[in-house]
Short mmCIF file of C-alpha atoms in Angstrom, two decimals:
data_model
loop_
_atom_site.label_atom_id
_atom_site.label_comp_id
_atom_site.label_asym_id
_atom_site.label_seq_id
_atom_site.Cartn_x
_atom_site.Cartn_y
_atom_site.Cartn_z
CA MET A 1 -23.69 6.87 28.11
CA SER A 2 -20.04 6.21 26.37
CA SER A 3 -19.22 7.97 23.40
CA PRO A 4 -19.53 6.27 20.17
CA ARG A 5 -16.95 4.12 18.89
CA ARG A 6 -16.53 3.51 15.28
CA GLN A 7 -16.78 0.05 13.75
CA ALA A 8 -14.80 -1.13 10.91
CA TYR A 9 -16.34 -0.32 7.52
CA ALA A 10 -13.84 -0.95 5.53
CA ARG A 11 -10.92 -3.36 4.95
CA VAL A 12 -7.58 -2.44 3.60
CA LEU A 13 -5.33 -5.30 2.32
CA ALA A 14 -1.34 -4.19 2.37
CA ILE A 15 0.99 -6.12 -0.10
CA ALA A 16 4.67 -5.87 0.60
CA GLY A 17 6.71 -6.42 -2.70
CA SER A 18 9.76 -6.88 -0.62
CA PRO A 19 10.95 -10.42 0.95
CA SER A 20 12.32 -8.36 3.64
CA GLN A 21 11.02 -6.62 6.52
CA ARG A 22 13.54 -4.22 6.78
CA SER A 23 13.60 -2.98 3.20
CA ARG A 24 12.77 0.96 2.58
CA SER A 25 9.39 0.09 0.63
CA SER A 26 7.99 -2.27 3.53
CA VAL A 27 9.22 1.09 5.79
CA LEU A 28 6.92 3.08 4.06
CA LEU A 29 4.05 0.55 3.60
CA ARG A 30 3.88 -0.16 7.71
CA HIS A 31 4.07 3.77 8.07
CA ALA A 32 0.86 4.10 6.09
CA THR A 33 -1.02 1.00 7.58
CA GLY A 34 0.04 2.78 10.85
CA ILE A 35 -1.99 5.69 9.55
CA LEU A 36 -4.88 3.68 8.83
CA GLN A 37 -5.36 1.23 11.98
CA PRO A 38 -6.20 3.94 14.37
CA ARG A 39 -8.98 5.22 12.05
CA GLY A 40 -11.05 1.98 12.62
CA LEU A 41 -10.21 0.39 9.33
CA SER A 42 -9.62 -3.25 9.32
CA VAL A 43 -5.99 -3.52 7.87
CA GLY A 44 -4.25 -6.82 6.89
CA GLU A 45 -0.90 -7.19 5.61
CA LEU A 46 0.33 -9.67 3.27
CA GLY A 47 3.98 -10.26 1.99
CA LEU A 48 5.86 -12.67 0.02
CA ARG A 49 6.65 -14.96 3.04
CA ASP A 50 3.24 -15.73 3.29
CA ILE A 51 3.23 -17.50 0.09
CA PRO A 52 5.51 -20.67 -0.32
CA ALA A 53 8.44 -19.76 -2.64
CA GLU A 54 7.66 -23.04 -4.61
CA GLU A 55 4.34 -22.07 -5.32
CA LEU A 56 5.30 -18.14 -6.35
CA ILE A 57 8.18 -19.80 -8.69
CA GLU A 58 5.88 -22.16 -10.33
CA GLY A 59 2.79 -19.88 -10.31
CA ASN A 60 0.64 -22.48 -8.74
CA TYR A 61 -2.84 -20.53 -9.22
CA ALA A 62 -4.66 -23.54 -7.88
CA GLY A 63 -2.68 -23.83 -4.58
CA ALA A 64 -4.19 -23.39 -1.02
CA ALA A 65 -1.80 -20.28 -0.68
CA ALA A 66 -2.89 -18.45 -4.29
CA ASN A 67 -6.69 -19.53 -3.11
CA ALA A 68 -6.29 -17.45 -0.02
CA LEU A 69 -4.45 -14.77 -1.40
CA ARG A 70 -7.33 -14.14 -3.79
CA ALA A 71 -9.93 -14.31 -1.29
CA ARG A 72 -8.13 -11.56 1.04
CA VAL A 73 -8.06 -9.21 -1.85
CA ALA A 74 -11.55 -9.94 -2.98
CA ALA A 75 -12.77 -9.01 0.56
CA ALA A 76 -10.66 -5.71 0.45
CA ASP A 77 -12.07 -2.60 -0.40
CA ALA A 78 -8.56 -0.72 -0.86
CA VAL A 79 -5.27 -2.41 -1.54
CA LEU A 80 -1.46 -0.86 -0.96
CA ILE A 81 0.86 -2.59 -2.88
CA SER A 82 4.55 -1.55 -2.22
CA THR A 83 7.64 -2.86 -3.71
CA PRO A 84 11.49 -1.97 -4.27
CA VAL A 85 12.69 -0.89 -7.90
CA TYR A 86 15.28 -3.32 -8.97
CA GLN A 87 17.12 -2.96 -12.61
CA ALA A 88 14.28 -0.20 -13.26
CA SER A 89 11.41 -2.43 -12.56
CA PHE A 90 9.03 -3.54 -9.87
CA SER A 91 10.06 -6.47 -7.53
CA GLY A 92 9.95 -10.10 -9.60
CA GLY A 93 8.23 -11.25 -6.41
CA LEU A 94 5.61 -8.87 -6.55
CA LYS A 95 4.74 -9.74 -10.15
CA ALA A 96 4.84 -13.48 -9.19
CA VAL A 97 2.22 -12.61 -6.59
CA LEU A 98 0.14 -10.31 -8.95
CA ASP A 99 0.50 -13.27 -11.52
CA LEU A 100 -1.99 -15.34 -9.32
CA LEU A 101 -4.46 -12.96 -9.07
CA ASP A 102 -7.78 -13.38 -11.22
CA PRO A 103 -7.85 -11.12 -14.47
CA LYS A 104 -10.11 -8.34 -13.08
CA ALA A 105 -9.25 -8.74 -9.03
CA LEU A 106 -8.71 -5.29 -8.30
CA ALA A 107 -11.99 -3.77 -10.08
CA GLY A 108 -13.65 -1.59 -7.41
CA LYS A 109 -11.11 -1.25 -5.49
CA VAL A 110 -9.14 1.98 -4.54
CA VAL A 111 -5.22 0.95 -5.08
CA LEU A 112 -2.35 2.79 -3.73
CA PRO A 113 0.88 1.91 -5.02
CA ILE A 114 4.24 2.57 -3.12
CA ALA A 115 7.88 2.25 -4.24
CA THR A 116 11.46 2.99 -3.51
CA GLY A 117 14.40 3.01 -5.71
CA GLY A 118 18.00 4.21 -6.13
CA SER A 119 17.34 7.35 -7.89
CA PRO A 120 14.45 9.72 -9.22
CA ALA A 121 14.58 7.97 -12.27
CA HIS A 122 13.15 5.12 -11.04
CA LEU A 123 9.87 6.87 -10.65
CA LEU A 124 9.34 5.71 -14.27
CA ALA A 125 9.16 1.99 -13.18
CA LEU A 126 6.14 3.08 -11.01
CA GLU A 127 4.28 4.98 -13.60
CA TYR A 128 4.93 2.53 -16.60
CA GLY A 129 5.83 -0.42 -14.87
CA LEU A 130 3.43 -1.35 -12.27
CA LYS A 131 0.82 0.81 -12.98
CA PRO A 132 -0.26 -0.58 -16.19
CA VAL A 133 -0.17 -4.21 -14.36
CA LEU A 134 -2.79 -2.88 -12.18
CA SER A 135 -4.85 -1.44 -14.68
CA ALA A 136 -4.72 -5.09 -16.39
CA LEU A 137 -5.81 -6.61 -13.11
CA GLY A 138 -8.95 -4.37 -13.34
CA ALA A 139 -7.74 -1.23 -11.21
CA ARG A 140 -9.76 1.88 -12.22
CA HIS A 141 -9.13 4.11 -9.20
CA ILE A 142 -5.67 4.06 -8.71
CA LEU A 143 -3.99 7.11 -6.52
CA ALA A 144 -0.95 8.94 -7.26
CA GLY A 145 1.91 6.74 -6.35
CA VAL A 146 4.13 7.21 -3.91
CA TYR A 147 7.99 7.10 -4.53
CA ALA A 148 11.25 7.59 -2.46
CA THR A 149 14.83 7.41 -3.72
CA ASP A 150 16.98 5.13 -0.91
CA ALA A 151 18.57 8.43 0.56
CA GLN A 152 14.71 9.42 1.56
CA VAL A 153 14.39 6.15 3.72
CA ARG A 154 16.62 5.28 6.15
CA VAL A 155 16.57 1.90 7.82
CA ASP A 156 18.54 1.00 10.88
CA GLU A 157 20.07 -2.39 11.65
CA PHE A 158 16.62 -3.51 13.71
CA GLY A 159 14.44 -2.59 10.72
CA ALA A 160 13.40 0.94 12.27
CA GLY A 161 12.81 3.28 9.68
CA GLU A 162 13.55 7.05 9.11
CA ILE A 163 11.59 8.69 6.36
CA ASP A 164 12.49 12.19 4.93
CA ALA A 165 9.63 14.65 5.82
CA GLU A 166 8.64 15.73 2.12
CA VAL A 167 8.22 11.66 1.32
CA ARG A 168 6.07 11.38 4.77
CA ARG A 169 3.85 14.18 4.09
CA ARG A 170 3.01 12.95 0.13
CA LEU A 171 2.49 9.50 1.94
CA GLU A 172 0.27 10.79 4.42
CA ASP A 173 -1.71 12.74 2.11
CA SER A 174 -2.06 10.01 -0.40
CA VAL A 175 -3.44 7.62 2.65
CA GLU A 176 -5.50 10.60 3.39
CA ARG A 177 -7.18 10.12 0.26
CA LEU A 178 -7.39 6.50 0.33
CA SER A 179 -9.26 7.08 3.70
CA GLU A 180 -11.80 9.45 2.00
CA GLN A 181 -12.45 7.37 -0.52
CA VAL A 182 -13.15 3.96 1.31
CA LEU A 183 -14.66 5.35 4.52
CA PRO A 184 -18.62 6.11 4.59
CA ARG A 185 -19.79 9.89 4.92
CA GLY A 186 -20.39 10.93 8.53
CA ALA A 187 -18.64 8.13 9.90
CA VAL A 188 -17.74 8.55 13.80
CA LEU A 189 -14.02 8.15 13.85
CA SER A 190 -12.26 6.41 16.94
CA GLN A 191 -9.82 9.41 17.18
CA PRO A 192 -10.35 12.83 16.13
CA TYR A 193 -9.20 14.37 12.76
CA ASP A 194 -6.99 17.31 12.54
CA LEU A 195 -9.25 19.68 10.34
CA GLY A 196 -6.21 22.27 9.91
CA ARG A 197 -4.06 19.33 8.00
CA LEU A 198 -7.59 17.81 6.33
CA ALA A 199 -7.58 21.53 4.83
CA LEU A 200 -4.06 21.67 3.43
CA ALA A 201 -4.37 17.93 1.73
CA GLY A 202 -5.91 19.02 -1.20
CA GLY A 203 -4.26 17.36 -3.99
CA PHE A 204 -2.64 13.58 -4.83
CA SER A 205 0.72 12.94 -4.54
CA VAL A 206 3.06 12.89 -7.49
#
């Protein structure tokens, strides 16, 4: 008899707050989803390009794209949100996307915020800019955000990224936390866990 295979028990939605696939924040988001997918989770992605620019600019709450966005968020058990930091704030494009959600759209969901910026000081944009918005949308289970400076994430002309080892460790630990929160206990994995690594991954990222 063939070995048991794990079904998709939970759905994760990854929202990219940069319009560019070559952005550093998008590189981190893709690395995170790449960790989740082999575990049997259903991982979907959504970016600024998936919503017509005029609907974002006008805040067209009743539009088809906005309705589809809300439906995908409602169906997710966990949401990953990435953003570049511009002028000490998260991206305006991401804010426009979040404005199309219902007031409590993130209630009951595990949320992992990810951001990149020019200096370590821009971490405050994640802590005091993005996280309050997520809380206003009903999120009560926000994992410790993963922030990286531009120097810690390098992107070549083809969009391939190289992530600093320390940032990679923090990101992988946070994704591990997310997995633990949304996967049912005793779930059979499609790929084996590294138990030694799990034992070391004890805390949230900072």
